[in-house]
């Protein structure tokens, strides 16, 4: 496996990242099986494991921590905070109050004395980014965190955070984690160019668009997702946008077949070959799924295949806006109307 620089940090990471969202009650609750999957990923050369405190209410972090305990030095360990961990006030968000508690909880569950990459799971409209960056800077200086990153930030929010770090002498986000796939290409317009300009690394999530590009959801064979982590509305086949996705998946499956590869190979190779993308996060629930992802690291798509993909889904286009993670606050009625 060929490793890549993580922005301008000097860290080398694999083109695939093992996402741990499916480990625990949200997906695969067999801890022994999840451990085998993690070890297989490490044996295959994947050196980044990404999780979050909210995944299965902390169980994912516990599974990851125990699985990598004897191989900690092989792993660039990433986790995230922000999502509410209970109904109690101040048990989520980007405040200093919550960050200082959340990191201790994650360190305990992960069984480690430091987190390599600590990421804000979502931007917070109600918290000054300087407060979030200030708390994260203290964690870096205390040695509890090595690097910090953001997730699902818009281009404007990325720039604001970078400028705040520069002007206030704070640690800067060295990574961004956006959604990206052939069906969700919105970040090509501004997020990817922005992270490239700022020398950041990019870990993308949902490179198979939540399973749409795995070959599972096809015309005449649509079904509901098997994980509580996936909103069922995203797999409701009645909206026109999802009907359009079914048509596009058929076209992409045909293209993959003509190119002599699986639809999964096509989808993952498309993502990890983008010059602004460092690593694609894959979240297997089973060993079979993990094995189906690994060949993509050795595939380079030809210009002809890339041109065909652009004809099927134009650059910068997200087929169903519900698949994006941006604008949730800005587009609410309360934010738009007087």
mmCIF file of C-alpha atoms in Angstrom:
data_model
loop_
_atom_site.group_PDB
_atom_site.id
_atom_site.type_symbol
_atom_site.label_atom_id
_atom_site.label_comp_id
_atom_site.label_asym_id
_atom_site.label_seq_id
_atom_site.Cartn_x
_atom_site.Cartn_y
_atom_site.Cartn_z
ATOM 1 C CA UNK A 1 0.000 0.000 0.000
ATOM 2 C CA UNK A 2 1.368 3.410 -0.954
ATOM 3 C CA UNK A 3 1.176 5.951 1.851
ATOM 4 C CA UNK A 4 0.438 9.641 1.452
ATOM 5 C CA UNK A 5 1.414 12.817 3.288
ATOM 6 C CA UNK A 6 -1.268 14.140 5.623
ATOM 7 C CA UNK A 7 -1.328 17.730 4.429
ATOM 8 C CA UNK A 8 1.837 19.469 5.582
ATOM 9 C CA UNK A 9 2.164 17.558 8.864
ATOM 10 C CA UNK A 10 4.818 15.087 7.739
ATOM 11 C CA UNK A 11 2.603 12.176 8.818
ATOM 12 C CA UNK A 12 2.160 9.359 6.282
ATOM 13 C CA UNK A 13 -1.257 7.709 6.062
ATOM 14 C CA UNK A 14 -2.899 4.970 4.014
ATOM 15 C CA UNK A 15 -5.301 5.829 1.145
ATOM 16 C CA UNK A 16 -8.038 3.934 2.994
ATOM 17 C CA UNK A 17 -8.991 4.662 6.595
ATOM 18 C CA UNK A 18 -10.812 2.111 8.725
ATOM 19 C CA UNK A 19 -13.985 3.750 9.999
ATOM 20 C CA UNK A 20 -15.335 2.195 13.188
ATOM 21 C CA UNK A 21 -18.925 3.479 13.123
ATOM 22 C CA UNK A 22 -20.244 -0.037 12.463
ATOM 23 C CA UNK A 23 -18.526 -1.577 15.503
ATOM 24 C CA UNK A 24 -20.994 -1.876 18.361
ATOM 25 C CA UNK A 25 -24.812 -1.974 18.607
ATOM 26 C CA UNK A 26 -25.190 0.348 15.598
ATOM 27 C CA UNK A 27 -23.791 -2.377 13.336
ATOM 28 C CA UNK A 28 -21.688 -5.381 14.371
ATOM 29 C CA UNK A 29 -22.035 -6.002 18.100
ATOM 30 C CA UNK A 30 -19.778 -9.067 18.030
ATOM 31 C CA UNK A 31 -16.658 -7.618 19.634
ATOM 32 C CA UNK A 32 -14.448 -10.538 18.724
ATOM 33 C CA UNK A 33 -15.467 -10.266 15.074
ATOM 34 C CA UNK A 34 -14.934 -6.492 15.084
ATOM 35 C CA UNK A 35 -11.455 -7.049 16.514
ATOM 36 C CA UNK A 36 -10.636 -9.509 13.725
ATOM 37 C CA UNK A 37 -11.746 -6.937 11.144
ATOM 38 C CA UNK A 38 -9.558 -4.258 12.722
ATOM 39 C CA UNK A 39 -6.526 -6.560 12.793
ATOM 40 C CA UNK A 40 -7.084 -7.583 9.164
ATOM 41 C CA UNK A 41 -7.192 -3.925 8.145
ATOM 42 C CA UNK A 42 -3.904 -3.259 9.942
ATOM 43 C CA UNK A 43 -2.325 -6.356 8.380
ATOM 44 C CA UNK A 44 -3.411 -5.082 4.950
ATOM 45 C CA UNK A 45 -1.530 -1.820 5.513
ATOM 46 C CA UNK A 46 -4.307 0.491 6.674
ATOM 47 C CA UNK A 47 -2.739 2.630 9.396
ATOM 48 C CA UNK A 48 -5.577 5.050 10.249
ATOM 49 C CA UNK A 49 -8.553 4.102 12.423
ATOM 50 C CA UNK A 50 -11.330 6.683 12.757
ATOM 51 C CA UNK A 51 -14.094 6.565 15.349
ATOM 52 C CA UNK A 52 -16.169 8.975 17.470
ATOM 53 C CA UNK A 53 -17.441 9.156 21.012
ATOM 54 C CA UNK A 54 -21.052 9.077 19.816
ATOM 55 C CA UNK A 55 -20.739 5.860 17.791
ATOM 56 C CA UNK A 56 -22.829 3.311 19.677
ATOM 57 C CA UNK A 57 -22.666 5.560 22.733
ATOM 58 C CA UNK A 58 -18.935 5.028 23.235
ATOM 59 C CA UNK A 59 -18.868 1.290 22.524
ATOM 60 C CA UNK A 60 -17.036 1.791 19.232
ATOM 61 C CA UNK A 61 -14.185 3.560 21.031
ATOM 62 C CA UNK A 62 -14.016 0.742 23.579
ATOM 63 C CA UNK A 63 -13.815 -1.905 20.840
ATOM 64 C CA UNK A 64 -11.144 0.019 18.939
ATOM 65 C CA UNK A 65 -9.108 0.664 22.070
ATOM 66 C CA UNK A 66 -8.970 -2.987 23.083
ATOM 67 C CA UNK A 67 -8.310 -4.164 19.499
ATOM 68 C CA UNK A 68 -5.293 -1.898 18.943
ATOM 69 C CA UNK A 69 -3.847 -2.058 22.472
ATOM 70 C CA UNK A 70 -0.985 -4.354 21.449
ATOM 71 C CA UNK A 71 -0.454 -2.496 18.147
ATOM 72 C CA UNK A 72 -0.897 1.097 19.256
ATOM 73 C CA UNK A 73 2.320 2.305 17.621
ATOM 74 C CA UNK A 74 1.072 1.098 14.205
ATOM 75 C CA UNK A 75 -2.084 3.180 14.345
ATOM 76 C CA UNK A 76 -2.785 6.820 13.616
ATOM 77 C CA UNK A 77 -5.816 6.979 15.904
ATOM 78 C CA UNK A 78 -8.563 9.493 15.165
ATOM 79 C CA UNK A 79 -11.746 10.180 17.068
ATOM 80 C CA UNK A 80 -14.340 12.932 17.209
ATOM 81 C CA UNK A 81 -16.428 14.890 19.708
ATOM 82 C CA UNK A 82 -19.403 17.254 19.496
ATOM 83 C CA UNK A 83 -22.563 15.143 19.149
ATOM 84 C CA UNK A 84 -24.713 14.989 22.331
ATOM 85 C CA UNK A 85 -23.766 12.081 24.561
ATOM 86 C CA UNK A 86 -26.866 12.390 26.766
ATOM 87 C CA UNK A 87 -29.939 14.548 27.285
ATOM 88 C CA UNK A 88 -28.144 16.523 29.974
ATOM 89 C CA UNK A 89 -27.107 20.117 29.210
ATOM 90 C CA UNK A 90 -23.440 20.653 28.282
ATOM 91 C CA UNK A 91 -22.955 17.005 27.263
ATOM 92 C CA UNK A 92 -22.044 17.867 23.678
ATOM 93 C CA UNK A 93 -20.974 20.728 21.445
ATOM 94 C CA UNK A 94 -17.765 22.664 20.932
ATOM 95 C CA UNK A 95 -17.440 24.455 24.272
ATOM 96 C CA UNK A 96 -14.323 24.293 26.428
ATOM 97 C CA UNK A 97 -16.473 22.840 29.192
ATOM 98 C CA UNK A 98 -17.494 19.848 27.088
ATOM 99 C CA UNK A 99 -14.202 19.338 25.223
ATOM 100 C CA UNK A 100 -12.224 18.957 28.453
ATOM 101 C CA UNK A 101 -14.623 16.294 29.691
ATOM 102 C CA UNK A 102 -15.118 14.573 26.330
ATOM 103 C CA UNK A 103 -11.411 14.042 25.728
ATOM 104 C CA UNK A 104 -10.950 12.350 29.102
ATOM 105 C CA UNK A 105 -13.892 10.048 28.389
ATOM 106 C CA UNK A 106 -12.490 9.145 24.958
ATOM 107 C CA UNK A 107 -8.986 8.534 26.310
ATOM 108 C CA UNK A 108 -10.426 6.188 28.924
ATOM 109 C CA UNK A 109 -12.562 4.248 26.453
ATOM 110 C CA UNK A 110 -9.707 4.041 23.942
ATOM 111 C CA UNK A 111 -7.256 2.927 26.631
ATOM 112 C CA UNK A 112 -4.557 5.311 25.466
ATOM 113 C CA UNK A 113 -2.720 8.345 26.822
ATOM 114 C CA UNK A 114 -3.075 10.343 23.619
ATOM 115 C CA UNK A 115 -5.253 10.769 20.539
ATOM 116 C CA UNK A 116 -3.418 11.317 17.281
ATOM 117 C CA UNK A 117 -6.206 13.286 15.600
ATOM 118 C CA UNK A 118 -9.027 14.854 17.624
ATOM 119 C CA UNK A 119 -11.790 16.200 15.397
ATOM 120 C CA UNK A 120 -14.810 18.452 15.850
ATOM 121 C CA UNK A 121 -17.645 16.304 14.491
ATOM 122 C CA UNK A 122 -19.668 19.301 13.290
ATOM 123 C CA UNK A 123 -19.321 23.094 13.362
ATOM 124 C CA UNK A 124 -21.235 24.926 16.081
ATOM 125 C CA UNK A 125 -23.135 28.062 15.167
ATOM 126 C CA UNK A 126 -23.540 28.979 18.823
ATOM 127 C CA UNK A 127 -19.906 28.607 19.919
ATOM 128 C CA UNK A 128 -17.082 30.945 18.967
ATOM 129 C CA UNK A 129 -14.513 28.962 17.008
ATOM 130 C CA UNK A 130 -11.811 30.644 19.103
ATOM 131 C CA UNK A 131 -13.161 28.927 22.224
ATOM 132 C CA UNK A 132 -13.086 25.532 20.513
ATOM 133 C CA UNK A 133 -9.598 26.068 19.098
ATOM 134 C CA UNK A 134 -8.343 27.414 22.424
ATOM 135 C CA UNK A 135 -9.446 24.290 24.285
ATOM 136 C CA UNK A 136 -7.995 22.016 21.618
ATOM 137 C CA UNK A 137 -4.713 23.950 21.697
ATOM 138 C CA UNK A 138 -4.451 23.312 25.435
ATOM 139 C CA UNK A 139 -4.965 19.579 24.835
ATOM 140 C CA UNK A 140 -2.147 19.547 22.282
ATOM 141 C CA UNK A 141 0.165 21.373 24.673
ATOM 142 C CA UNK A 142 -0.768 18.909 27.442
ATOM 143 C CA UNK A 143 0.226 16.003 25.172
ATOM 144 C CA UNK A 144 -3.248 14.452 25.187
ATOM 145 C CA UNK A 145 -3.797 15.237 21.494
ATOM 146 C CA UNK A 146 -1.261 15.332 18.654
ATOM 147 C CA UNK A 147 -3.280 17.045 15.892
ATOM 148 C CA UNK A 148 -6.730 18.582 15.551
ATOM 149 C CA UNK A 149 -9.225 18.512 12.686
ATOM 150 C CA UNK A 150 -12.727 19.466 11.612
ATOM 151 C CA UNK A 151 -15.591 17.550 10.030
ATOM 152 C CA UNK A 152 -18.346 18.766 7.712
ATOM 153 C CA UNK A 153 -17.116 22.361 7.781
ATOM 154 C CA UNK A 154 -18.013 24.594 4.857
ATOM 155 C CA UNK A 155 -15.239 26.358 2.957
ATOM 156 C CA UNK A 156 -16.030 29.605 4.776
ATOM 157 C CA UNK A 157 -15.881 27.908 8.178
ATOM 158 C CA UNK A 158 -12.553 26.301 7.283
ATOM 159 C CA UNK A 159 -11.084 29.675 6.345
ATOM 160 C CA UNK A 160 -12.455 31.331 9.501
ATOM 161 C CA UNK A 161 -10.854 28.635 11.649
ATOM 162 C CA UNK A 162 -7.510 28.920 9.853
ATOM 163 C CA UNK A 163 -7.451 32.696 10.241
ATOM 164 C CA UNK A 164 -8.451 32.492 13.895
ATOM 165 C CA UNK A 165 -5.598 30.066 14.560
ATOM 166 C CA UNK A 166 -3.133 32.351 12.813
ATOM 167 C CA UNK A 167 -4.330 35.578 14.452
ATOM 168 C CA UNK A 168 -4.619 34.141 17.974
ATOM 169 C CA UNK A 169 -1.564 31.893 17.924
ATOM 170 C CA UNK A 170 -3.615 28.722 18.314
ATOM 171 C CA UNK A 171 -3.246 25.204 16.923
ATOM 172 C CA UNK A 172 -4.843 24.925 13.503
ATOM 173 C CA UNK A 173 -7.050 22.267 12.014
ATOM 174 C CA UNK A 174 -4.747 20.110 9.890
ATOM 175 C CA UNK A 175 -7.548 17.963 8.445
ATOM 176 C CA UNK A 176 -11.129 18.214 7.246
ATOM 177 C CA UNK A 177 -13.548 15.282 7.056
ATOM 178 C CA UNK A 178 -16.315 15.898 4.487
ATOM 179 C CA UNK A 179 -18.753 13.568 2.704
ATOM 180 C CA UNK A 180 -17.568 12.666 -0.788
ATOM 181 C CA UNK A 181 -18.528 10.117 -3.424
ATOM 182 C CA UNK A 182 -19.486 9.969 -7.084
ATOM 183 C CA UNK A 183 -23.059 10.803 -6.041
ATOM 184 C CA UNK A 184 -22.043 13.523 -3.547
ATOM 185 C CA UNK A 185 -19.563 15.802 -5.310
ATOM 186 C CA UNK A 186 -20.494 19.178 -3.837
ATOM 187 C CA UNK A 187 -17.163 19.622 -2.041
ATOM 188 C CA UNK A 188 -15.344 19.779 -5.372
ATOM 189 C CA UNK A 189 -16.604 23.338 -5.822
ATOM 190 C CA UNK A 190 -15.114 24.925 -2.719
ATOM 191 C CA UNK A 191 -14.188 22.641 0.194
ATOM 192 C CA UNK A 192 -11.501 20.638 -1.608
ATOM 193 C CA UNK A 193 -9.850 23.686 -3.225
ATOM 194 C CA UNK A 194 -9.914 25.413 0.172
ATOM 195 C CA UNK A 195 -8.256 22.576 2.079
ATOM 196 C CA UNK A 196 -5.633 22.323 -0.667
ATOM 197 C CA UNK A 197 -4.852 26.039 -0.399
ATOM 198 C CA UNK A 198 -4.405 25.699 3.361
ATOM 199 C CA UNK A 199 -2.258 22.559 3.150
ATOM 200 C CA UNK A 200 -4.752 20.393 5.028
ATOM 201 C CA UNK A 201 -5.284 16.667 4.727
ATOM 202 C CA UNK A 202 -8.742 15.363 3.820
ATOM 203 C CA UNK A 203 -10.396 12.221 5.150
ATOM 204 C CA UNK A 204 -13.714 11.755 3.368
ATOM 205 C CA UNK A 205 -16.608 9.769 4.765
ATOM 206 C CA UNK A 206 -19.301 7.828 2.873
ATOM 207 C CA UNK A 207 -17.207 7.187 -0.268
ATOM 208 C CA UNK A 208 -19.825 4.546 -1.166
ATOM 209 C CA UNK A 209 -22.582 7.068 -0.442
ATOM 210 C CA UNK A 210 -23.959 5.103 2.499
ATOM 211 C CA UNK A 211 -24.102 1.880 0.484
ATOM 212 C CA UNK A 212 -25.651 3.273 -2.693
ATOM 213 C CA UNK A 213 -22.404 2.533 -4.559
ATOM 214 C CA UNK A 214 -21.866 -0.894 -3.030
ATOM 215 C CA UNK A 215 -24.262 -2.527 -5.478
ATOM 216 C CA UNK A 216 -26.759 -3.353 -2.754
ATOM 217 C CA UNK A 217 -29.449 -0.843 -3.689
ATOM 218 C CA UNK A 218 -30.356 -1.368 -7.308
ATOM 219 C CA UNK A 219 -33.556 -1.083 -9.317
ATOM 220 C CA UNK A 220 -35.979 -3.786 -8.285
ATOM 221 C CA UNK A 221 -33.927 -4.727 -5.222
ATOM 222 C CA UNK A 222 -34.134 -1.682 -2.958
ATOM 223 C CA UNK A 223 -34.224 -2.325 0.757
ATOM 224 C CA UNK A 224 -33.896 -0.579 4.072
ATOM 225 C CA UNK A 225 -30.509 -0.039 5.734
ATOM 226 C CA UNK A 226 -29.457 -2.532 8.376
ATOM 227 C CA UNK A 227 -27.841 -0.053 10.755
ATOM 228 C CA UNK A 228 -29.329 2.396 13.220
ATOM 229 C CA UNK A 229 -26.559 4.777 12.139
ATOM 230 C CA UNK A 230 -28.226 5.359 8.770
ATOM 231 C CA UNK A 231 -31.411 7.444 8.618
ATOM 232 C CA UNK A 232 -34.086 5.433 6.855
ATOM 233 C CA UNK A 233 -35.234 8.553 4.978
ATOM 234 C CA UNK A 234 -31.994 8.460 3.007
ATOM 235 C CA UNK A 235 -33.102 5.101 1.609
ATOM 236 C CA UNK A 236 -36.704 5.951 0.872
ATOM 237 C CA UNK A 237 -36.913 5.161 -2.831
ATOM 238 C CA UNK A 238 -40.005 7.269 -3.513
ATOM 239 C CA UNK A 239 -38.461 10.789 -3.721
ATOM 240 C CA UNK A 240 -37.430 11.807 -7.267
ATOM 241 C CA UNK A 241 -33.829 12.460 -6.167
ATOM 242 C CA UNK A 242 -33.428 8.889 -4.925
ATOM 243 C CA UNK A 243 -35.091 7.532 -8.054
ATOM 244 C CA UNK A 244 -32.503 9.517 -10.004
ATOM 245 C CA UNK A 245 -29.751 7.934 -7.911
ATOM 246 C CA UNK A 246 -31.038 4.471 -8.797
ATOM 247 C CA UNK A 247 -30.758 5.363 -12.496
ATOM 248 C CA UNK A 248 -27.239 6.714 -12.033
ATOM 249 C CA UNK A 249 -26.121 3.630 -10.100
ATOM 250 C CA UNK A 250 -27.209 1.487 -13.058
ATOM 251 C CA UNK A 251 -25.096 3.637 -15.395
ATOM 252 C CA UNK A 252 -22.112 3.486 -13.052
ATOM 253 C CA UNK A 253 -22.423 -0.285 -12.615
ATOM 254 C CA UNK A 254 -22.359 -0.673 -16.396
ATOM 255 C CA UNK A 255 -19.285 1.542 -16.630
ATOM 256 C CA UNK A 256 -17.519 -0.476 -13.930
ATOM 257 C CA UNK A 257 -18.302 -3.695 -15.752
ATOM 258 C CA UNK A 258 -16.949 -2.293 -19.020
ATOM 259 C CA UNK A 259 -13.782 -1.188 -17.199
ATOM 260 C CA UNK A 260 -13.303 -4.674 -15.731
ATOM 261 C CA UNK A 261 -13.853 -3.823 -12.098
ATOM 262 C CA UNK A 262 -16.557 -3.910 -9.449
ATOM 263 C CA UNK A 263 -18.789 -0.951 -8.684
ATOM 264 C CA UNK A 264 -17.059 -0.704 -5.292
ATOM 265 C CA UNK A 265 -13.651 -0.558 -6.983
ATOM 266 C CA UNK A 266 -14.855 2.202 -9.294
ATOM 267 C CA UNK A 267 -16.396 4.242 -6.485
ATOM 268 C CA UNK A 268 -13.433 4.012 -4.102
ATOM 269 C CA UNK A 269 -10.791 4.516 -6.787
ATOM 270 C CA UNK A 270 -12.632 7.632 -7.978
ATOM 271 C CA UNK A 271 -12.457 9.124 -4.484
ATOM 272 C CA UNK A 272 -8.913 8.236 -3.472
ATOM 273 C CA UNK A 273 -7.455 9.378 -6.791
ATOM 274 C CA UNK A 274 -8.650 12.975 -6.344
ATOM 275 C CA UNK A 275 -5.542 15.146 -5.720
ATOM 276 C CA UNK A 276 -7.281 16.979 -2.874
ATOM 277 C CA UNK A 277 -8.260 13.791 -1.031
ATOM 278 C CA UNK A 278 -5.865 12.099 1.380
ATOM 279 C CA UNK A 279 -7.795 9.037 2.538
ATOM 280 C CA UNK A 280 -11.279 7.545 2.155
ATOM 281 C CA UNK A 281 -13.000 6.263 5.289
ATOM 282 C CA UNK A 282 -14.558 2.838 4.778
ATOM 283 C CA UNK A 283 -16.821 1.452 7.501
ATOM 284 C CA UNK A 284 -17.138 -2.318 7.132
ATOM 285 C CA UNK A 285 -19.637 -4.227 9.228
ATOM 286 C CA UNK A 286 -18.271 -7.601 8.110
ATOM 287 C CA UNK A 287 -14.947 -9.074 7.050
ATOM 288 C CA UNK A 288 -16.369 -9.671 3.575
ATOM 289 C CA UNK A 289 -17.081 -5.969 3.205
ATOM 290 C CA UNK A 290 -13.555 -5.046 4.271
ATOM 291 C CA UNK A 291 -12.039 -7.479 1.768
ATOM 292 C CA UNK A 292 -14.152 -5.945 -1.010
ATOM 293 C CA UNK A 293 -12.698 -2.501 -0.282
ATOM 294 C CA UNK A 294 -8.983 -3.340 -0.273
ATOM 295 C CA UNK A 295 -8.368 -3.842 -4.045
ATOM 296 C CA UNK A 296 -9.277 -0.212 -4.789
ATOM 297 C CA UNK A 297 -5.956 0.965 -3.368
ATOM 298 C CA UNK A 298 -4.188 -0.565 -6.377
ATOM 299 C CA UNK A 299 -6.497 0.917 -9.034
ATOM 300 C CA UNK A 300 -5.899 4.094 -11.015
ATOM 301 C CA UNK A 301 -8.800 5.141 -13.201
ATOM 302 C CA UNK A 302 -8.006 6.121 -16.775
ATOM 303 C CA UNK A 303 -8.905 9.520 -18.169
ATOM 304 C CA UNK A 304 -11.593 7.890 -20.307
ATOM 305 C CA UNK A 305 -13.274 6.319 -17.282
ATOM 306 C CA UNK A 306 -13.075 9.583 -15.329
ATOM 307 C CA UNK A 307 -14.628 11.431 -18.274
ATOM 308 C CA UNK A 308 -17.474 8.918 -18.363
ATOM 309 C CA UNK A 309 -18.070 9.395 -14.638
ATOM 310 C CA UNK A 310 -18.228 13.160 -15.180
ATOM 311 C CA UNK A 311 -20.835 12.613 -17.867
ATOM 312 C CA UNK A 312 -22.953 10.512 -15.509
ATOM 313 C CA UNK A 313 -22.617 12.863 -12.511
ATOM 314 C CA UNK A 314 -21.235 16.303 -13.306
ATOM 315 C CA UNK A 315 -18.348 17.678 -11.201
ATOM 316 C CA UNK A 316 -19.487 19.594 -8.145
ATOM 317 C CA UNK A 317 -22.984 18.082 -8.174
ATOM 318 C CA UNK A 318 -24.657 16.371 -5.218
ATOM 319 C CA UNK A 319 -27.521 14.388 -6.720
ATOM 320 C CA UNK A 320 -29.683 14.460 -3.582
ATOM 321 C CA UNK A 321 -29.046 17.528 -1.374
ATOM 322 C CA UNK A 322 -30.217 15.502 1.648
ATOM 323 C CA UNK A 323 -26.926 13.590 1.392
ATOM 324 C CA UNK A 324 -24.912 16.732 2.140
ATOM 325 C CA UNK A 325 -23.832 17.778 5.631
ATOM 326 C CA UNK A 326 -23.759 21.518 5.007
ATOM 327 C CA UNK A 327 -26.255 24.299 5.506
ATOM 328 C CA UNK A 328 -28.394 22.555 8.137
ATOM 329 C CA UNK A 329 -28.441 25.670 10.308
ATOM 330 C CA UNK A 330 -28.186 28.348 7.661
ATOM 331 C CA UNK A 331 -31.152 27.055 5.682
ATOM 332 C CA UNK A 332 -33.623 26.716 8.517
ATOM 333 C CA UNK A 333 -36.612 29.020 8.377
ATOM 334 C CA UNK A 334 -35.508 30.808 11.546
ATOM 335 C CA UNK A 335 -32.190 31.743 9.925
ATOM 336 C CA UNK A 336 -33.692 32.928 6.655
ATOM 337 C CA UNK A 337 -36.857 34.785 7.660
ATOM 338 C CA UNK A 338 -37.527 37.924 9.650
#
